[in-house]
Short mmCIF file of C-alpha atoms in Angstrom, two decimals:
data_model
loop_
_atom_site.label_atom_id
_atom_site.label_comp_id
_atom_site.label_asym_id
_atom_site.label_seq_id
_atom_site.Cartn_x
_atom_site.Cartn_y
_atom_site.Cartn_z
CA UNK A 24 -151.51 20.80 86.59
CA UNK A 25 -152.44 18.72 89.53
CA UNK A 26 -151.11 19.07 93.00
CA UNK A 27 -149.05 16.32 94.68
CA UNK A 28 -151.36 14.33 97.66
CA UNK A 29 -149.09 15.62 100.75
CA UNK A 30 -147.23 12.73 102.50
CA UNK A 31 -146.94 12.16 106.24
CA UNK A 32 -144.80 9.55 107.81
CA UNK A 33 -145.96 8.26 111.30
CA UNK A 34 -143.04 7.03 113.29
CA UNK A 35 -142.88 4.54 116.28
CA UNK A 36 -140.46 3.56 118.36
CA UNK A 37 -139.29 0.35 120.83
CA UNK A 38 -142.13 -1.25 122.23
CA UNK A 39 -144.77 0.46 120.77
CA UNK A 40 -145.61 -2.89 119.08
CA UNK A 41 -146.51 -4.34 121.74
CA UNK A 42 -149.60 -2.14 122.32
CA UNK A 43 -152.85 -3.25 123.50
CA UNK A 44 -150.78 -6.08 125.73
CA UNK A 45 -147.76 -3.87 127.52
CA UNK A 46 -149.29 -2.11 130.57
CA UNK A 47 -152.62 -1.16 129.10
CA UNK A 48 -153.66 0.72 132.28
CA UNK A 49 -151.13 3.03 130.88
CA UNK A 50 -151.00 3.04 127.30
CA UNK A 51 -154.92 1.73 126.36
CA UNK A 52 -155.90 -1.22 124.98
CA UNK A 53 -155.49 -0.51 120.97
CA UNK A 54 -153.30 -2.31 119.06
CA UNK A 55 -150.73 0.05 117.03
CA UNK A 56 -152.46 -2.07 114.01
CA UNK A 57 -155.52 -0.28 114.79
CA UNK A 58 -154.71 2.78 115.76
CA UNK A 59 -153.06 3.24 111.87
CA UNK A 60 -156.12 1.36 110.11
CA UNK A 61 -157.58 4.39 112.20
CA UNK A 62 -155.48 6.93 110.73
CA UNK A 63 -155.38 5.97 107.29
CA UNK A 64 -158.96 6.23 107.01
CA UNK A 65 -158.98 9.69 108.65
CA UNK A 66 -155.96 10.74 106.49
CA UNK A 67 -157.72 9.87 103.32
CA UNK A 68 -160.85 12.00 104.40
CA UNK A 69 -158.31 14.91 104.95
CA UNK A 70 -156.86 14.23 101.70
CA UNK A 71 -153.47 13.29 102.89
CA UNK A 72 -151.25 10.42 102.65
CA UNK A 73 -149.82 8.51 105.68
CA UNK A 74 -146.89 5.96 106.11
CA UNK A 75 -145.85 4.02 109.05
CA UNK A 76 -143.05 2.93 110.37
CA UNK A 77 -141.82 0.92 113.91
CA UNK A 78 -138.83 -0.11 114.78
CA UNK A 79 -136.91 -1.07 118.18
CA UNK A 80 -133.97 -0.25 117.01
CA UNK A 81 -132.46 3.17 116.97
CA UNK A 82 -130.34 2.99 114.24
CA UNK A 83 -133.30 1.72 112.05
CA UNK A 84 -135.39 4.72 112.82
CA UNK A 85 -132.20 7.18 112.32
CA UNK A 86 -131.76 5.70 109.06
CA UNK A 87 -135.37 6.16 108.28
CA UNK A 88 -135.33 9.71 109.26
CA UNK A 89 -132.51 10.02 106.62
CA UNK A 90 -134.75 8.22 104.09
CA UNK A 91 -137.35 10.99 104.81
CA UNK A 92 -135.27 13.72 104.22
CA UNK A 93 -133.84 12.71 101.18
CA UNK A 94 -137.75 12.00 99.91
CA UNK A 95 -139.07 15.58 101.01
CA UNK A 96 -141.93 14.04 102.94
CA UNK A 97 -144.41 17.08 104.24
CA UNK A 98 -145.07 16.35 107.98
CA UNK A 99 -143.96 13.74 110.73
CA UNK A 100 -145.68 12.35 113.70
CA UNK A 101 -143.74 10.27 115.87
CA UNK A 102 -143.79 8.71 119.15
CA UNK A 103 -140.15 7.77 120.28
CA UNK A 104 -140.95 6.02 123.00
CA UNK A 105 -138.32 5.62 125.12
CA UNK A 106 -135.78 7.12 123.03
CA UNK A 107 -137.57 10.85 124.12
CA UNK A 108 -135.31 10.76 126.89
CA UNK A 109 -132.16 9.17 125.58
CA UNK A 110 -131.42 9.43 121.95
CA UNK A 111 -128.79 12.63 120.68
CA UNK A 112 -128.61 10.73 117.58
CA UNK A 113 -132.33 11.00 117.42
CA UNK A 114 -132.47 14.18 118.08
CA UNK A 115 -129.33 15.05 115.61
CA UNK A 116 -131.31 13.11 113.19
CA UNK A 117 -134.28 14.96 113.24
CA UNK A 118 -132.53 18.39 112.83
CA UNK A 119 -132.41 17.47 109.46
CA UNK A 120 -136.38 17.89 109.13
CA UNK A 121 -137.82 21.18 107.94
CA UNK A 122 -141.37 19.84 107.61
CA UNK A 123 -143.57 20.68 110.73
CA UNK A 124 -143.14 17.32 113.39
CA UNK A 125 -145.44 16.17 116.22
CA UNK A 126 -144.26 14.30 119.08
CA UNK A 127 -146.73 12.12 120.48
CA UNK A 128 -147.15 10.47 123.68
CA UNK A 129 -149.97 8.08 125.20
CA UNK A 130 -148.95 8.59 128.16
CA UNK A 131 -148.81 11.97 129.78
CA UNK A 132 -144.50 12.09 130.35
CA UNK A 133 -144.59 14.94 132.93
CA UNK A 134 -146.68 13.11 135.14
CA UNK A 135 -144.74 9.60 135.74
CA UNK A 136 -141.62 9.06 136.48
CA UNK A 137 -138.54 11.69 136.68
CA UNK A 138 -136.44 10.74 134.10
CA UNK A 139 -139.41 10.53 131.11
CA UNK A 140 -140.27 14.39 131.91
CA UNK A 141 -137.21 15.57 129.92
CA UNK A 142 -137.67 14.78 126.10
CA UNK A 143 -134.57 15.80 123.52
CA UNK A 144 -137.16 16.67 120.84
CA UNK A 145 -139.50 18.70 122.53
CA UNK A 146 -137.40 22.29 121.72
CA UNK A 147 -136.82 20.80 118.05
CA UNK A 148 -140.63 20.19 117.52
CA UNK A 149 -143.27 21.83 116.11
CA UNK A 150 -145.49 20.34 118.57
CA UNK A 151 -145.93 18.10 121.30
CA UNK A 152 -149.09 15.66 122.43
CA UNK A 153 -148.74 14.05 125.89
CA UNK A 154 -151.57 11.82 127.62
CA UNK A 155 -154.48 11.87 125.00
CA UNK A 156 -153.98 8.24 124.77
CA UNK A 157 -154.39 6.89 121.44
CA UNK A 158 -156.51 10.12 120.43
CA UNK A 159 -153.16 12.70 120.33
CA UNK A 160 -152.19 11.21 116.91
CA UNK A 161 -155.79 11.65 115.94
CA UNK A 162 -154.69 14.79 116.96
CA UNK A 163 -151.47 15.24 115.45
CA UNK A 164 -152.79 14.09 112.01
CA UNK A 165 -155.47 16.73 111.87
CA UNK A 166 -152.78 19.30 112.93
CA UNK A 167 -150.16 17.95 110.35
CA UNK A 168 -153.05 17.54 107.37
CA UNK A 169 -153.79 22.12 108.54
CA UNK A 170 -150.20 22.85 108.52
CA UNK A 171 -149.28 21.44 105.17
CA UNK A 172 -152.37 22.04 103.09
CA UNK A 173 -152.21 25.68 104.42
CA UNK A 174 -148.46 26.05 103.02
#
């Protein structure tokens, strides 16, 4: 009987589209394009699937973390951008999630402005990566890829 290739679902939020040409002093000059060409090649060398997903909108990604949960997927790594600081329904959504979750941000949040140190997933989280730049979801793949192949 063969084993089921584990499935991880990278999530991004409003503006991280717009990578590589919004404030690049901040958030590097990689495109999210190549950042997840990146990943997918290191997630098939760890043996591990990987999806992606963007959206704007905060409904869209609710209603994605909904589709996750009723699909069992094994890990998450998401950057909310913005909605860190401002999104209950976010956060409500991802109580949902039993598989382990990273929370990933280029930038490092406790070190800019007041109102981005405070992020509604960070107690809710299995982990958190702030200010690696585009190398925390290097990061949070390899952790994600450990966790689940280990369980």
């Amino acid at each position: 009987m063969t084993q089921k290739t584990k499935k991880i679902q990278a999530i991004n939020g409003p503006n991280l589209n717009m990578l590589g040409k919004r404030e690049p002093e901040i958030y590097g000059s990689l495109t999210l394009d190549e950042i997840n060409k990146d990943l997918a090649q290191k997630a098939l060398k760890l043996g591990v699937d990987i999806v992606f997903f963007q959206s704007n909108h905060e409904g869209a990604i609710v209603d994605k973390i909904h589709e996750m949960f009723e699909d069992n997927i094994d890990g998450i790594m998401i950057n909310p951008g913005a909605f860190t600081h401002t999104s209950v329904a976010l956060r409500d959504a991802m109580l949902l999630m039993s598989c382990p979750v990273i929370e990933i941000h280029l930038s490092n949040i406790h070190k800019r402005e007041a109102f981005r140190h405070k992020s509604l997933l960070a107690d809710i989280v299995t982990g958190q990566i702030t200010g690696c730049g585009p190398y925390g979801y290097t990061m949070a793949l390899n952790a994600l890829a450990n966790m689940i192949n280990e369980s």
